[in-house]
mmCIF file of C-alpha atoms in Angstrom:
data_model
loop_
_atom_site.group_PDB
_atom_site.id
_atom_site.type_symbol
_atom_site.label_atom_id
_atom_site.label_comp_id
_atom_site.label_asym_id
_atom_site.label_seq_id
_atom_site.Cartn_x
_atom_site.Cartn_y
_atom_site.Cartn_z
ATOM 1 C CA MET A 1 0.148 14.580 5.530
ATOM 2 C CA VAL A 2 2.078 13.881 2.435
ATOM 3 C CA LEU A 3 2.959 10.380 3.437
ATOM 4 C CA ASP A 4 -1.113 9.996 4.157
ATOM 5 C CA LEU A 5 -2.046 10.919 0.652
ATOM 6 C CA LEU A 6 0.731 8.713 -0.557
ATOM 7 C CA LEU A 7 -0.113 5.584 1.226
ATOM 8 C CA VAL A 8 -4.309 6.128 0.569
ATOM 9 C CA MET A 9 -3.329 6.772 -3.244
ATOM 10 C CA THR A 10 -1.341 3.255 -2.789
ATOM 11 C CA LEU A 11 -4.232 1.513 -0.998
ATOM 12 C CA GLY A 12 -6.719 2.875 -3.788
ATOM 13 C CA PHE A 13 -4.329 1.720 -6.629
ATOM 14 C CA LEU A 14 -3.607 -1.653 -5.815
ATOM 15 C CA GLY A 15 -7.236 -2.189 -3.582
ATOM 16 C CA SER A 16 -8.540 -1.225 -7.227
ATOM 17 C CA PHE A 17 -7.285 -4.848 -8.832
ATOM 18 C CA GLY A 18 -9.486 -6.783 -6.543
ATOM 19 C CA HIS A 19 -12.266 -4.873 -4.861
ATOM 20 C CA CYS A 20 -12.843 -2.029 -7.432
ATOM 21 C CA VAL A 21 -12.917 -4.450 -10.410
ATOM 22 C CA ALA A 22 -15.272 -6.852 -8.666
ATOM 23 C CA MET A 23 -17.875 -4.448 -7.353
ATOM 24 C CA CYS A 24 -17.523 -1.647 -9.687
ATOM 25 C CA GLY A 25 -16.173 -3.492 -12.684
ATOM 26 C CA PRO A 26 -19.322 -4.465 -14.170
ATOM 27 C CA LEU A 27 -20.837 -0.991 -13.502
ATOM 28 C CA ALA A 28 -18.261 0.413 -15.568
ATOM 29 C CA VAL A 29 -18.570 -1.920 -18.505
ATOM 30 C CA ALA A 30 -22.338 -1.457 -18.614
ATOM 31 C CA PHE A 31 -21.459 2.231 -18.981
ATOM 32 C CA SER A 32 -19.273 1.148 -21.999
ATOM 33 C CA LEU A 33 -22.001 -0.652 -23.449
ATOM 34 C CA SER A 34 -24.643 1.705 -23.173
ATOM 35 C CA GLN A 35 -22.904 4.223 -25.659
ATOM 36 C CA GLN A 36 -24.034 4.419 -29.060
ATOM 37 C CA GLN A 37 -21.177 4.052 -31.530
ATOM 38 C CA GLU A 38 -19.396 7.483 -32.614
ATOM 39 C CA LYS A 39 -17.831 8.531 -35.847
ATOM 40 C CA SER A 40 -14.332 8.825 -34.164
ATOM 41 C CA PRO A 41 -12.501 5.366 -33.288
ATOM 42 C CA LYS A 42 -14.591 3.407 -30.861
ATOM 43 C CA TRP A 43 -11.235 3.218 -28.263
ATOM 44 C CA LEU A 44 -10.907 7.032 -28.468
ATOM 45 C CA HIS A 45 -14.620 7.528 -27.882
ATOM 46 C CA GLN A 46 -14.724 5.328 -24.971
ATOM 47 C CA LEU A 47 -11.344 6.518 -23.595
ATOM 48 C CA GLY A 48 -12.883 10.132 -23.565
ATOM 49 C CA PHE A 49 -16.098 8.869 -22.083
ATOM 50 C CA HIS A 50 -14.433 6.950 -19.115
ATOM 51 C CA SER A 51 -11.875 9.564 -18.865
ATOM 52 C CA LEU A 52 -14.774 11.753 -18.214
ATOM 53 C CA LEU A 53 -16.767 9.359 -16.027
ATOM 54 C CA ASN A 54 -13.976 8.994 -13.566
ATOM 55 C CA LEU A 55 -12.910 12.377 -13.383
ATOM 56 C CA GLY A 56 -16.595 13.032 -12.109
ATOM 57 C CA ARG A 57 -16.145 9.993 -9.794
ATOM 58 C CA THR A 58 -13.333 11.397 -8.325
ATOM 59 C CA ILE A 59 -14.238 14.528 -8.060
ATOM 60 C CA SER A 60 -17.407 13.634 -6.319
ATOM 61 C CA TYR A 61 -15.052 11.683 -3.913
ATOM 62 C CA ALA A 62 -13.079 15.156 -3.199
ATOM 63 C CA LEU A 63 -16.394 16.856 -2.380
ATOM 64 C CA VAL A 64 -17.306 14.400 0.018
ATOM 65 C CA GLY A 65 -13.827 14.757 1.440
ATOM 66 C CA ALA A 66 -14.226 18.244 1.622
ATOM 67 C CA ALA A 67 -17.275 17.765 3.687
ATOM 68 C CA LEU A 68 -15.894 15.166 6.115
ATOM 69 C CA GLY A 69 -12.642 17.109 6.469
ATOM 70 C CA GLY A 70 -14.598 20.289 7.220
ATOM 71 C CA MET A 71 -16.906 18.245 9.845
ATOM 72 C CA GLY A 72 -13.519 17.255 11.200
ATOM 73 C CA SER A 73 -12.105 20.762 11.590
ATOM 74 C CA VAL A 74 -15.427 21.473 13.638
ATOM 75 C CA LEU A 75 -14.482 18.480 16.266
ATOM 76 C CA ILE A 76 -10.755 19.951 16.391
ATOM 77 C CA ALA A 77 -12.201 23.520 17.175
ATOM 78 C CA SER A 78 -14.366 22.071 20.114
ATOM 79 C CA GLY A 79 -11.258 19.650 21.426
ATOM 80 C CA GLN A 80 -12.558 16.446 20.294
ATOM 81 C CA LEU A 81 -10.103 15.939 17.460
ATOM 82 C CA ALA A 82 -7.357 18.063 19.223
ATOM 83 C CA GLY A 83 -3.960 16.433 19.061
ATOM 84 C CA ILE A 84 -2.679 12.692 18.224
ATOM 85 C CA GLY A 85 -3.851 11.509 21.766
ATOM 86 C CA SER A 86 -7.488 12.809 21.781
ATOM 87 C CA GLY A 87 -10.099 9.931 22.210
ATOM 88 C CA LEU A 88 -12.084 10.471 18.960
ATOM 89 C CA ARG A 89 -9.100 10.679 16.931
ATOM 90 C CA GLN A 90 -7.803 7.582 18.297
ATOM 91 C CA ALA A 91 -11.087 5.689 17.929
ATOM 92 C CA MET A 92 -11.453 6.987 14.412
ATOM 93 C CA ALA A 93 -7.770 5.221 13.770
ATOM 94 C CA ILE A 94 -8.726 2.326 15.167
ATOM 95 C CA LEU A 95 -11.751 1.847 13.331
ATOM 96 C CA THR A 96 -9.835 2.591 10.152
ATOM 97 C CA GLY A 97 -7.121 0.414 10.910
ATOM 98 C CA LEU A 98 -9.609 -2.282 11.720
ATOM 99 C CA MET A 99 -11.633 -2.004 8.540
ATOM 100 C CA LEU A 100 -8.449 -2.140 6.457
ATOM 101 C CA ILE A 101 -7.096 -5.172 8.052
ATOM 102 C CA TRP A 102 -10.581 -7.012 7.924
ATOM 103 C CA PHE A 103 -10.364 -5.938 3.999
ATOM 104 C CA GLY A 104 -6.833 -6.990 3.597
ATOM 105 C CA CYS A 105 -7.847 -10.576 5.301
ATOM 106 C CA VAL A 106 -10.754 -10.984 2.778
ATOM 107 C CA GLN A 107 -8.547 -10.045 -0.155
ATOM 108 C CA LEU A 108 -6.096 -12.761 1.070
ATOM 109 C CA LYS A 109 -8.570 -15.408 2.403
ATOM 110 C CA PRO A 110 -11.968 -14.706 1.104
ATOM 111 C CA ASP A 111 -13.437 -17.946 3.059
ATOM 112 C CA TRP A 112 -11.600 -17.209 6.205
ATOM 113 C CA ILE A 113 -13.744 -14.222 7.418
ATOM 114 C CA PRO A 114 -16.978 -13.126 6.569
ATOM 115 C CA ARG A 115 -17.434 -9.853 4.630
ATOM 116 C CA LEU A 116 -17.755 -6.792 6.748
ATOM 117 C CA PRO A 117 -21.297 -5.876 6.808
ATOM 118 C CA ILE A 118 -21.768 -2.415 5.293
ATOM 119 C CA LEU A 119 -24.349 0.236 6.429
ATOM 120 C CA HIS A 120 -25.300 3.114 3.932
ATOM 121 C CA PRO A 121 -28.519 5.599 3.862
ATOM 122 C CA LEU A 122 -28.175 4.714 0.259
ATOM 123 C CA SER A 123 -27.080 1.158 0.186
ATOM 124 C CA LYS A 124 -30.969 -0.532 0.071
ATOM 125 C CA GLY A 125 -34.416 0.386 -0.226
ATOM 126 C CA ILE A 126 -35.976 3.617 -2.026
ATOM 127 C CA GLY A 127 -32.521 5.497 -1.808
ATOM 128 C CA HIS A 128 -30.374 2.988 -3.831
ATOM 129 C CA GLN A 129 -33.180 2.238 -6.220
ATOM 130 C CA ARG A 130 -33.630 6.091 -7.057
ATOM 131 C CA LEU A 131 -29.975 6.515 -7.413
ATOM 132 C CA THR A 132 -29.864 3.135 -9.670
ATOM 133 C CA VAL A 133 -32.816 4.658 -12.126
ATOM 134 C CA ALA A 134 -30.882 7.927 -12.187
ATOM 135 C CA MET A 135 -27.474 6.525 -13.172
ATOM 136 C CA SER A 136 -29.727 4.322 -15.713
ATOM 137 C CA LYS A 137 -30.919 7.482 -16.974
ATOM 138 C CA LEU A 138 -27.955 9.401 -17.688
ATOM 139 C CA SER A 139 -25.920 6.863 -19.162
ATOM 140 C CA GLY A 140 -28.569 6.858 -22.134
ATOM 141 C CA GLU A 141 -28.171 10.962 -22.477
ATOM 142 C CA SER A 142 -25.698 11.886 -25.344
ATOM 143 C CA GLN A 143 -24.476 15.274 -23.816
ATOM 144 C CA TRP A 144 -20.846 15.989 -23.504
ATOM 145 C CA TRP A 145 -20.899 16.522 -20.172
ATOM 146 C CA THR A 146 -22.925 13.373 -18.926
ATOM 147 C CA PRO A 147 -20.218 11.223 -18.347
ATOM 148 C CA ALA A 148 -18.709 13.582 -15.837
ATOM 149 C CA LEU A 149 -21.953 13.959 -13.935
ATOM 150 C CA LEU A 150 -22.912 10.164 -14.107
ATOM 151 C CA GLY A 151 -19.430 9.572 -12.659
ATOM 152 C CA GLY A 152 -20.461 12.116 -9.861
ATOM 153 C CA VAL A 153 -23.526 10.130 -8.744
ATOM 154 C CA TRP A 154 -21.832 6.620 -8.985
ATOM 155 C CA GLY A 155 -19.033 8.352 -6.557
ATOM 156 C CA LEU A 156 -22.020 8.402 -3.925
ATOM 157 C CA MET A 157 -22.736 4.813 -4.330
ATOM 158 C CA PRO A 158 -22.236 2.959 -1.157
ATOM 159 C CA CYS A 159 -18.851 1.146 -0.855
ATOM 160 C CA GLY A 160 -17.114 -0.524 2.027
ATOM 161 C CA PHE A 161 -13.733 0.012 0.882
ATOM 162 C CA LEU A 162 -14.529 3.945 0.344
ATOM 163 C CA TYR A 163 -15.516 4.275 3.871
ATOM 164 C CA ALA A 164 -11.886 3.895 5.356
ATOM 165 C CA ALA A 165 -10.638 6.710 3.244
ATOM 166 C CA GLN A 166 -13.516 8.685 4.196
ATOM 167 C CA ILE A 167 -12.744 8.066 7.917
ATOM 168 C CA LYS A 168 -9.191 8.791 7.027
ATOM 169 C CA ALA A 169 -10.329 12.382 5.461
ATOM 170 C CA ALA A 170 -12.540 13.301 8.356
ATOM 171 C CA GLU A 171 -9.499 12.287 10.566
ATOM 172 C CA MET A 172 -7.491 15.337 8.777
ATOM 173 C CA GLY A 173 -9.644 17.648 10.460
ATOM 174 C CA ASN A 174 -9.121 20.312 7.522
ATOM 175 C CA LEU A 175 -11.572 20.954 4.574
ATOM 176 C CA TRP A 176 -9.002 21.099 1.941
ATOM 177 C CA TRP A 177 -6.891 17.919 3.536
ATOM 178 C CA GLY A 178 -9.766 16.095 3.532
ATOM 179 C CA ALA A 179 -10.632 16.813 -0.183
ATOM 180 C CA ALA A 180 -6.952 15.691 -1.033
ATOM 181 C CA THR A 181 -7.394 12.681 0.911
ATOM 182 C CA MET A 182 -10.205 11.373 -1.094
ATOM 183 C CA LEU A 183 -8.674 12.970 -4.452
ATOM 184 C CA ALA A 184 -5.748 11.030 -4.037
ATOM 185 C CA PHE A 185 -7.799 7.743 -3.238
ATOM 186 C CA GLY A 186 -9.901 8.273 -6.486
ATOM 187 C CA LEU A 187 -6.810 8.946 -8.512
ATOM 188 C CA GLY A 188 -5.296 5.809 -6.976
ATOM 189 C CA THR A 189 -8.200 3.813 -8.396
ATOM 190 C CA MET A 190 -8.345 5.446 -11.874
ATOM 191 C CA PRO A 191 -5.778 3.629 -13.740
ATOM 192 C CA MET A 192 -7.679 0.389 -12.933
ATOM 193 C CA MET A 193 -11.116 1.496 -13.726
ATOM 194 C CA LEU A 194 -10.323 3.618 -16.569
ATOM 195 C CA GLY A 195 -8.850 0.381 -18.023
ATOM 196 C CA VAL A 196 -11.763 -1.711 -17.083
ATOM 197 C CA GLY A 197 -14.024 0.583 -18.809
ATOM 198 C CA VAL A 198 -11.834 0.973 -22.387
ATOM 199 C CA SER A 199 -10.677 -2.416 -22.564
ATOM 200 C CA ALA A 200 -12.801 -4.542 -20.182
ATOM 201 C CA SER A 201 -9.492 -5.449 -18.302
ATOM 202 C CA ARG A 202 -6.943 -6.676 -20.722
ATOM 203 C CA LEU A 203 -4.823 -7.533 -18.103
ATOM 204 C CA SER A 204 -4.240 -11.635 -17.742
ATOM 205 C CA VAL A 205 -5.692 -13.623 -14.849
ATOM 206 C CA SER A 206 -2.504 -14.196 -13.601
ATOM 207 C CA LYS A 207 -1.193 -11.065 -13.155
ATOM 208 C CA ARG A 208 -4.380 -9.537 -11.832
ATOM 209 C CA SER A 209 -4.299 -12.202 -9.250
ATOM 210 C CA GLN A 210 -0.801 -11.149 -8.356
ATOM 211 C CA LEU A 211 -1.882 -7.671 -7.814
ATOM 212 C CA PHE A 212 -4.974 -8.921 -6.100
ATOM 213 C CA ARG A 213 -2.725 -10.634 -3.389
ATOM 214 C CA LEU A 214 -0.404 -7.668 -3.250
ATOM 215 C CA GLY A 215 -3.051 -5.287 -2.747
ATOM 216 C CA GLY A 216 -4.295 -7.449 0.005
ATOM 217 C CA TRP A 217 -1.012 -7.448 1.915
ATOM 218 C CA VAL A 218 -0.588 -3.813 1.147
ATOM 219 C CA THR A 219 -4.339 -2.736 2.666
ATOM 220 C CA LEU A 220 -3.185 -4.982 5.811
ATOM 221 C CA THR A 221 0.022 -3.670 6.327
ATOM 222 C CA ILE A 222 -1.446 -0.058 5.827
ATOM 223 C CA GLY A 223 -4.311 -1.107 8.478
ATOM 224 C CA ILE A 224 -1.567 -2.288 10.912
ATOM 225 C CA LEU A 225 0.355 0.754 10.428
ATOM 226 C CA THR A 226 -2.704 2.788 11.040
ATOM 227 C CA LEU A 227 -3.509 1.159 14.462
ATOM 228 C CA LEU A 228 0.236 1.726 15.580
ATOM 229 C CA ARG A 229 0.647 4.885 14.435
ATOM 230 C CA THR A 230 2.798 6.783 17.339
ATOM 231 C CA ASP A 231 5.915 8.932 17.141
ATOM 232 C CA ALA A 232 7.816 5.534 17.193
ATOM 233 C CA MET A 233 6.351 4.645 13.774
ATOM 234 C CA VAL A 234 9.778 5.793 12.339
ATOM 235 C CA ASP A 235 11.548 2.674 13.978
ATOM 236 C CA TYR A 236 8.520 0.446 13.392
ATOM 237 C CA THR A 237 8.542 0.561 9.573
ATOM 238 C CA GLY A 238 12.315 0.453 9.451
ATOM 239 C CA HIS A 239 12.580 -2.710 11.423
ATOM 240 C CA GLY A 240 9.434 -4.139 10.038
ATOM 241 C CA ALA A 241 11.086 -3.857 6.831
ATOM 242 C CA LEU A 242 14.157 -5.537 7.800
ATOM 243 C CA LEU A 243 12.142 -8.156 9.187
ATOM 244 C CA LEU A 244 10.449 -8.903 5.998
ATOM 245 C CA LEU A 245 13.381 -8.820 4.067
ATOM 246 C CA MET A 246 15.312 -11.236 6.511
ATOM 247 C CA LEU A 247 12.420 -13.516 5.965
ATOM 248 C CA ALA A 248 12.304 -13.230 2.334
ATOM 249 C CA LEU A 249 16.017 -14.151 1.939
ATOM 250 C CA ILE A 250 15.777 -17.138 4.154
ATOM 251 C CA ALA A 251 12.297 -18.120 2.224
ATOM 252 C CA ARG A 252 14.227 -20.435 -0.313
ATOM 253 C CA PRO A 253 17.019 -22.217 1.200
ATOM 254 C CA ILE A 254 14.997 -23.213 4.395
ATOM 255 C CA SER A 255 11.772 -24.271 2.311
ATOM 256 C CA ARG A 256 12.359 -28.169 2.493
ATOM 257 C CA LEU A 257 11.718 -27.318 6.050
ATOM 258 C CA TRP A 258 9.059 -25.088 5.976
ATOM 259 C CA SER A 259 7.526 -24.360 2.670
ATOM 260 C CA GLY A 260 5.064 -21.655 4.175
ATOM 261 C CA LEU A 261 7.767 -18.666 3.735
ATOM 262 C CA LEU A 262 8.418 -19.595 0.154
ATOM 263 C CA ARG A 263 4.773 -19.418 -0.850
ATOM 264 C CA TYR A 264 5.031 -15.655 0.051
ATOM 265 C CA ARG A 265 8.247 -14.744 -0.480
ATOM 266 C CA ARG A 266 7.110 -12.361 -3.345
ATOM 267 C CA ALA A 267 4.868 -10.669 -0.771
ATOM 268 C CA LEU A 268 7.419 -10.269 1.770
ATOM 269 C CA GLY A 269 9.847 -8.960 -0.251
ATOM 270 C CA VAL A 270 7.571 -6.119 -1.660
ATOM 271 C CA GLY A 271 6.047 -5.737 1.803
ATOM 272 C CA ALA A 272 9.883 -4.811 2.652
ATOM 273 C CA PHE A 273 9.972 -2.281 -0.028
ATOM 274 C CA VAL A 274 6.806 -0.968 1.087
ATOM 275 C CA LEU A 275 7.570 -0.409 4.632
ATOM 276 C CA ALA A 276 11.053 0.897 3.428
ATOM 277 C CA ILE A 277 9.383 3.498 1.505
ATOM 278 C CA ALA A 278 7.043 4.593 4.871
ATOM 279 C CA HIS A 279 10.134 4.644 6.771
ATOM 280 C CA THR A 280 11.529 6.946 4.743
ATOM 281 C CA PHE A 281 8.635 9.304 4.430
ATOM 282 C CA PHE A 282 8.042 9.173 8.281
ATOM 283 C CA ARG A 283 11.846 9.922 8.804
ATOM 284 C CA LEU A 284 11.386 13.032 6.535
ATOM 285 C CA ASP A 285 8.382 14.090 8.167
ATOM 286 C CA HIS A 286 9.202 13.222 11.941
ATOM 287 C CA ALA A 287 12.801 13.527 12.462
ATOM 288 C CA LEU A 288 13.777 16.082 9.515
ATOM 289 C CA ASN A 289 10.233 17.922 8.996
ATOM 290 C CA TRP A 290 10.749 17.712 5.346
ATOM 291 C CA LYS A 291 14.151 20.213 5.687
ATOM 292 C CA LEU A 292 16.724 18.231 3.938
ATOM 293 C CA ASP A 293 19.455 21.023 5.003
ATOM 294 C CA ALA A 294 19.035 19.803 8.597
ATOM 295 C CA MET A 295 20.886 16.840 7.373
ATOM 296 C CA GLY A 296 23.957 19.038 7.776
ATOM 297 C CA PHE A 297 23.391 19.344 11.492
ATOM 298 C CA MET A 298 23.381 15.561 12.042
ATOM 299 C CA LEU A 299 26.052 13.402 14.019
ATOM 300 C CA PRO A 300 28.606 11.855 11.761
ATOM 301 C CA GLN A 301 27.532 8.521 12.836
ATOM 302 C CA HIS A 302 23.902 9.354 11.709
ATOM 303 C CA LYS A 303 25.229 10.990 8.480
ATOM 304 C CA TRP A 304 26.769 7.522 7.534
ATOM 305 C CA GLY A 305 23.807 5.806 8.705
ATOM 306 C CA LEU A 306 21.323 7.586 6.619
ATOM 307 C CA LEU A 307 23.572 7.260 3.795
ATOM 308 C CA ALA A 308 23.611 3.311 4.295
ATOM 309 C CA GLY A 309 19.782 3.443 4.480
ATOM 310 C CA ILE A 310 19.279 5.426 1.146
ATOM 311 C CA LEU A 311 21.548 2.866 -0.488
ATOM 312 C CA ALA A 312 19.730 0.007 0.815
ATOM 313 C CA LEU A 313 16.433 1.349 -0.379
ATOM 314 C CA VAL A 314 18.290 1.800 -3.954
ATOM 315 C CA LEU A 315 19.193 -1.399 -4.014
ATOM 316 C CA ILE A 316 15.787 -3.146 -3.314
ATOM 317 C CA THR A 317 13.817 -0.946 -5.564
ATOM 318 C CA PRO A 318 15.018 -2.844 -8.857
ATOM 319 C CA ALA A 319 13.775 -6.036 -7.170
ATOM 320 C CA ALA A 320 10.469 -4.880 -5.967
ATOM 321 C CA LEU A 321 9.721 -3.443 -9.498
ATOM 322 C CA THR A 322 10.511 -6.599 -11.263
ATOM 323 C CA SER A 323 8.496 -8.616 -8.873
ATOM 324 C CA PHE A 324 6.434 -10.123 -11.761
ATOM 325 C CA ASP A 325 6.048 -13.558 -13.519
ATOM 326 C CA ARG A 326 6.544 -11.904 -16.794
ATOM 327 C CA LEU A 327 9.419 -9.943 -16.315
ATOM 328 C CA GLN A 328 11.121 -12.856 -14.329
ATOM 329 C CA LYS A 329 10.862 -14.753 -17.713
ATOM 330 C CA GLY A 330 11.756 -11.796 -19.711
ATOM 331 C CA LEU A 331 14.927 -11.347 -17.759
ATOM 332 C CA GLY A 332 16.151 -14.417 -17.356
ATOM 333 C CA LYS A 333 19.295 -14.983 -15.453
ATOM 334 C CA HIS A 334 19.644 -11.332 -15.164
ATOM 335 C CA TRP A 335 16.114 -11.427 -12.755
ATOM 336 C CA ARG A 336 18.041 -13.593 -9.955
ATOM 337 C CA ARG A 337 21.326 -11.008 -10.448
ATOM 338 C CA ILE A 338 19.033 -8.050 -9.483
ATOM 339 C CA HIS A 339 17.162 -10.034 -6.865
ATOM 340 C CA LEU A 340 20.439 -10.725 -5.406
ATOM 341 C CA LEU A 341 20.809 -7.098 -4.634
ATOM 342 C CA SER A 342 18.925 -7.614 -1.549
ATOM 343 C CA ILE A 343 22.017 -9.023 0.038
ATOM 344 C CA PRO A 344 23.889 -6.250 0.087
ATOM 345 C CA ALA A 345 20.562 -4.216 0.968
ATOM 346 C CA LEU A 346 20.206 -6.276 3.729
ATOM 347 C CA VAL A 347 23.675 -5.453 5.251
ATOM 348 C CA LEU A 348 23.380 -1.728 4.664
ATOM 349 C CA ALA A 349 20.168 -1.730 6.146
ATOM 350 C CA VAL A 350 21.572 -3.218 9.534
ATOM 351 C CA ILE A 351 24.538 -0.794 9.356
ATOM 352 C CA HIS A 352 21.581 1.854 9.071
ATOM 353 C CA ALA A 353 19.566 0.704 11.894
ATOM 354 C CA VAL A 354 22.206 -0.044 14.119
ATOM 355 C CA MET A 355 24.214 3.755 13.265
ATOM 356 C CA ILE A 356 20.791 5.695 13.723
ATOM 357 C CA GLY A 357 19.546 3.655 16.761
ATOM 358 C CA SER A 358 16.236 3.265 18.282
ATOM 359 C CA SER A 359 14.264 3.424 21.663
ATOM 360 C CA TYR A 360 13.860 -0.019 21.748
ATOM 361 C CA LEU A 361 16.653 -1.970 19.620
ATOM 362 C CA GLY A 362 19.360 -0.169 20.871
ATOM 363 C CA GLN A 363 22.187 1.902 19.554
ATOM 364 C CA LEU A 364 25.913 1.742 19.314
ATOM 365 C CA ALA A 365 26.362 4.745 21.832
ATOM 366 C CA GLY A 366 24.652 4.501 25.310
ATOM 367 C CA SER A 367 24.551 1.930 27.785
ATOM 368 C CA GLY A 368 26.034 -1.754 27.651
ATOM 369 C CA ASN A 369 22.430 -2.886 27.179
ATOM 370 C CA ASN A 370 21.654 -0.785 24.108
ATOM 371 C CA GLN A 371 24.927 -2.002 22.590
ATOM 372 C CA LEU A 372 24.286 -5.511 23.248
ATOM 373 C CA ARG A 373 20.757 -5.343 21.324
ATOM 374 C CA ALA A 374 22.443 -3.526 18.515
ATOM 375 C CA VAL A 375 24.851 -6.080 18.273
ATOM 376 C CA SER A 376 22.333 -8.783 18.670
ATOM 377 C CA LEU A 377 20.439 -7.370 15.633
ATOM 378 C CA GLY A 378 23.762 -7.730 13.536
ATOM 379 C CA ILE A 379 24.320 -11.635 14.774
ATOM 380 C CA ILE A 380 20.969 -12.073 13.194
ATOM 381 C CA SER A 381 21.533 -10.482 9.946
ATOM 382 C CA LEU A 382 24.714 -12.711 10.195
ATOM 383 C CA GLY A 383 22.628 -15.721 10.479
ATOM 384 C CA VAL A 384 20.412 -15.104 7.623
ATOM 385 C CA LEU A 385 23.312 -15.014 5.493
ATOM 386 C CA LEU A 386 24.770 -17.880 6.566
ATOM 387 C CA VAL A 387 21.602 -19.757 6.143
ATOM 388 C CA ARG A 388 21.569 -18.803 2.405
ATOM 389 C CA SER A 389 24.929 -20.384 2.064
ATOM 390 C CA ARG A 390 25.254 -23.982 0.670
ATOM 391 C CA ILE A 391 28.918 -24.301 2.311
ATOM 392 C CA VAL A 392 27.362 -23.946 6.061
ATOM 393 C CA TRP A 393 24.360 -26.568 5.026
ATOM 394 C CA SER A 394 27.004 -28.929 3.856
ATOM 395 C CA GLY A 395 29.361 -28.296 6.656
ATOM 396 C CA LEU A 396 26.590 -29.199 9.371
ATOM 397 C CA SER A 397 25.567 -32.096 7.291
ATOM 398 C CA LEU A 398 22.268 -30.965 6.414
ATOM 399 C CA GLU A 399 22.663 -30.053 2.775
ATOM 400 C CA LYS A 400 19.723 -32.415 1.952
ATOM 401 C CA PHE A 401 17.297 -29.887 3.578
ATOM 402 C CA TYR A 402 19.009 -26.971 1.662
ATOM 403 C CA LEU A 403 17.158 -25.733 -1.350
ATOM 404 C CA PRO A 404 19.425 -24.492 -4.061
ATOM 405 C CA PRO A 405 18.250 -21.694 -6.447
ATOM 406 C CA LYS A 406 17.090 -22.255 -10.010
ATOM 407 C CA SER A 407 19.470 -22.557 -12.766
ATOM 408 C CA TRP A 408 18.644 -20.682 -15.876
#
């Protein structure tokens, strides 16, 4: 449940840099311009106004989430949503996953597929007109509580991106968890919407573009995770992170042969970090049930594997947090040193994967087939490290195809 809330909040936060700014940003700016000048400093007045506005919007989300969660609890009681394998729960998960994948693809390639057609009782006609008129009247009021009430009405506006979170709230099957899901989504969108309202988005076009693309990749990833969610998600997320990290590490040296990976290297690296975080929470939730003292009863091999995984996550975290153009320029040569920590992180991640084992990639213990698959993973990882070596390319008389790192 905690992992679900974190994923929903992440979805809201990164999605807000693209979808919410485009759809609701003009509305937030319009509300800002509708306010009369007060004696207090303008920025302070605007901060208070938009804080209440977004608080009202988030509370509105939470109330809708509570209602949807309550409806889900009724369906659970009737057996329609009982268990992960129930037909309705699977259908809701599939619908949510497909919607998120669609939104992610539209965010990454706007001209690739059409926007998702959205049906909403207030999206057109008299209902939408009345809601718009009500919001216009409210924005002209000067009572202190007006922004919160206005935000509450704003939270009822039709939004396709919001629907995915609402379906997730209904799937929770509990009034309080449904409210918490929508509250997490609202809190995720709040920083950007608050910033747009107060400063009309002071983020540079370049940085917002980076976050917009990153939001698309995260939305796409969460959609895929939603579709594939089973007990094997612990393995899927871990090996997915490993795969993305490998692709990110070979993107630069092979770019003269294939430039596609280099174009998305940053997204691959950050995607590996996001999946590693998801893998960590899945491990805590499914394997340990959030009982850290249970690690004391693990086999020594698994303990060492777990430690290797923790160290790998620690090493790639600085690289993920500095994956912005401004930080790259500001850190200079230190930026590359930080990102080179991804190499020992890969080694530790492979050790973690092999020692912990999985149902399909094998493990050290068990049959010869299992051991062979585990060793194959190690060989592939060694191949990644060799591809990064200029000496290897030179020894094979292929140095002209090798792209060296930038010199600072």
